[in-house]
Amino acid sequence: MKTISDKIFELLREKGMSQKEFAQRTGIAESSISDWKKKRTNPVSDKILIICEVLDVTPYELLSGAEHTGNRSRDNNTYVISKETEIGMLVETYQKLNTDAQKRVMGYMEALKELA
């Protein structure tokens, strides 16, 4: 069975991305990335989301036994959203609303879609 780090290196090869570029884009030390390969260790959990973002895969694809095949489109049933973005703040605010307010927001969004 593949480890998470095995999947990461497979994705790097598929995307033609070097370990150095991956380190720069994720902010993860090159030495840590090398350790994953040499010692067959896995990244710490707080790095998974940034890894997925840089490699353009969902956490499910990276962490599950699901095979990643080439240029398959992303599963639109799952989103990884940073809380610091406008969308993240929108989701967080929505979750804090009571059920009636959530229904009103959804109704408003449906009305907006009709205008678009």
Short mmCIF file of C-alpha atoms in Angstrom, two decimals:
data_model
loop_
_atom_site.label_atom_id
_atom_site.label_comp_id
_atom_site.label_asym_id
_atom_site.label_seq_id
_atom_site.Cartn_x
_atom_site.Cartn_y
_atom_site.Cartn_z
CA MET A 1 0.00 0.00 0.00
CA LYS A 2 1.23 3.47 -0.86
CA THR A 3 2.10 5.95 1.85
CA ILE A 4 0.98 9.57 1.65
CA SER A 5 4.54 10.57 0.79
CA ASP A 6 4.59 7.97 -2.03
CA LYS A 7 1.49 9.63 -3.46
CA ILE A 8 3.04 13.08 -3.12
CA PHE A 9 6.16 12.05 -5.07
CA GLU A 10 4.00 10.34 -7.70
CA LEU A 11 2.00 13.57 -8.13
CA LEU A 12 5.20 15.62 -8.32
CA ARG A 13 6.43 13.38 -11.15
CA GLU A 14 3.07 13.63 -12.98
CA LYS A 15 3.13 17.42 -12.76
CA GLY A 16 6.82 17.74 -13.59
CA MET A 17 7.40 19.67 -10.37
CA SER A 18 10.77 19.48 -8.63
CA GLN A 19 11.11 18.97 -4.88
CA LYS A 20 12.67 22.45 -4.71
CA GLU A 21 9.69 24.09 -6.45
CA PHE A 22 7.29 22.08 -4.26
CA ALA A 23 9.16 23.27 -1.15
CA GLN A 24 8.98 26.90 -2.31
CA ARG A 25 5.26 26.72 -3.14
CA THR A 26 4.27 24.94 0.10
CA GLY A 27 6.69 26.63 2.50
CA ILE A 28 7.83 23.19 3.66
CA ALA A 29 11.58 22.77 4.19
CA GLU A 30 13.36 20.78 1.48
CA SER A 31 14.97 18.70 4.22
CA SER A 32 11.52 17.62 5.47
CA ILE A 33 10.48 16.64 1.95
CA SER A 34 13.70 14.65 1.52
CA ASP A 35 13.02 12.88 4.84
CA TRP A 36 9.64 11.76 3.55
CA LYS A 37 11.40 10.03 0.67
CA LYS A 38 14.46 8.66 2.51
CA LYS A 39 12.87 7.64 5.78
CA ARG A 40 9.45 6.88 4.30
CA THR A 41 7.77 9.22 6.75
CA ASN A 42 4.66 11.27 6.07
CA PRO A 43 4.02 15.01 6.33
CA VAL A 44 2.50 16.38 9.53
CA SER A 45 -1.26 16.83 9.38
CA ASP A 46 -1.21 20.65 9.42
CA LYS A 47 0.59 20.62 6.04
CA ILE A 48 -1.93 18.42 4.20
CA LEU A 49 -4.20 21.24 2.99
CA ILE A 50 -1.38 23.32 1.51
CA ILE A 51 0.07 20.19 -0.11
CA CYS A 52 -3.32 19.44 -1.68
CA GLU A 53 -3.68 23.01 -2.88
CA VAL A 54 -0.24 23.04 -4.54
CA LEU A 55 -0.74 19.59 -6.10
CA ASP A 56 -4.35 20.37 -7.13
CA VAL A 57 -5.87 17.32 -5.45
CA THR A 58 -8.47 16.93 -2.76
CA PRO A 59 -7.50 15.69 0.71
CA TYR A 60 -9.61 12.62 -0.04
CA GLU A 61 -7.50 11.83 -3.12
CA LEU A 62 -4.26 12.26 -1.19
CA LEU A 63 -5.23 10.46 2.02
CA SER A 64 -7.45 7.66 0.74
CA GLY A 65 -6.63 4.56 -1.19
CA ALA A 66 -8.16 6.16 -4.28
CA GLU A 67 -5.75 6.14 -7.17
CA HIS A 68 -4.98 9.45 -8.81
CA THR A 69 -4.99 9.06 -12.56
CA GLY A 70 -3.52 11.71 -14.80
CA ASN A 71 -5.63 14.71 -15.71
CA ARG A 72 -8.86 13.59 -14.09
CA SER A 73 -11.00 16.58 -13.18
CA ARG A 74 -11.44 17.46 -9.52
CA ASP A 75 -14.40 16.12 -7.60
CA ASN A 76 -16.78 19.06 -7.24
CA ASN A 77 -18.41 17.52 -4.17
CA THR A 78 -15.59 18.67 -1.90
CA TYR A 79 -13.87 22.03 -1.52
CA VAL A 80 -10.88 23.02 0.56
CA ILE A 81 -11.34 26.66 1.53
CA SER A 82 -9.09 28.83 3.64
CA LYS A 83 -10.94 30.65 6.43
CA GLU A 84 -8.98 33.81 5.57
CA THR A 85 -10.64 34.17 2.16
CA GLU A 86 -13.96 35.87 1.48
CA ILE A 87 -15.52 32.51 0.65
CA GLY A 88 -14.13 31.02 3.86
CA MET A 89 -15.61 33.89 5.89
CA LEU A 90 -18.92 33.44 4.06
CA VAL A 91 -19.05 29.73 4.89
CA GLU A 92 -18.11 30.33 8.51
CA THR A 93 -20.79 33.02 8.89
CA TYR A 94 -23.39 30.82 7.18
CA GLN A 95 -22.64 27.97 9.60
CA LYS A 96 -23.25 30.26 12.56
CA LEU A 97 -26.75 31.21 11.32
CA ASN A 98 -29.86 29.46 12.57
CA THR A 99 -31.78 27.22 10.14
CA ASP A 100 -34.30 29.90 9.15
CA ALA A 101 -31.57 32.40 8.34
CA GLN A 102 -29.68 29.74 6.33
CA LYS A 103 -32.84 29.07 4.28
CA ARG A 104 -33.18 32.80 3.61
CA VAL A 105 -29.57 33.00 2.44
CA MET A 106 -30.09 30.04 0.11
CA GLY A 107 -33.26 31.64 -1.27
CA TYR A 108 -31.40 34.89 -1.87
CA MET A 109 -28.62 33.01 -3.67
CA GLU A 110 -31.15 31.23 -5.92
CA ALA A 111 -32.64 34.64 -6.81
CA LEU A 112 -29.18 36.01 -7.59
CA LYS A 113 -28.41 33.04 -9.89
CA GLU A 114 -31.53 33.87 -11.92
CA LEU A 115 -30.23 37.41 -12.43
CA ALA A 116 -26.86 36.21 -13.69
#
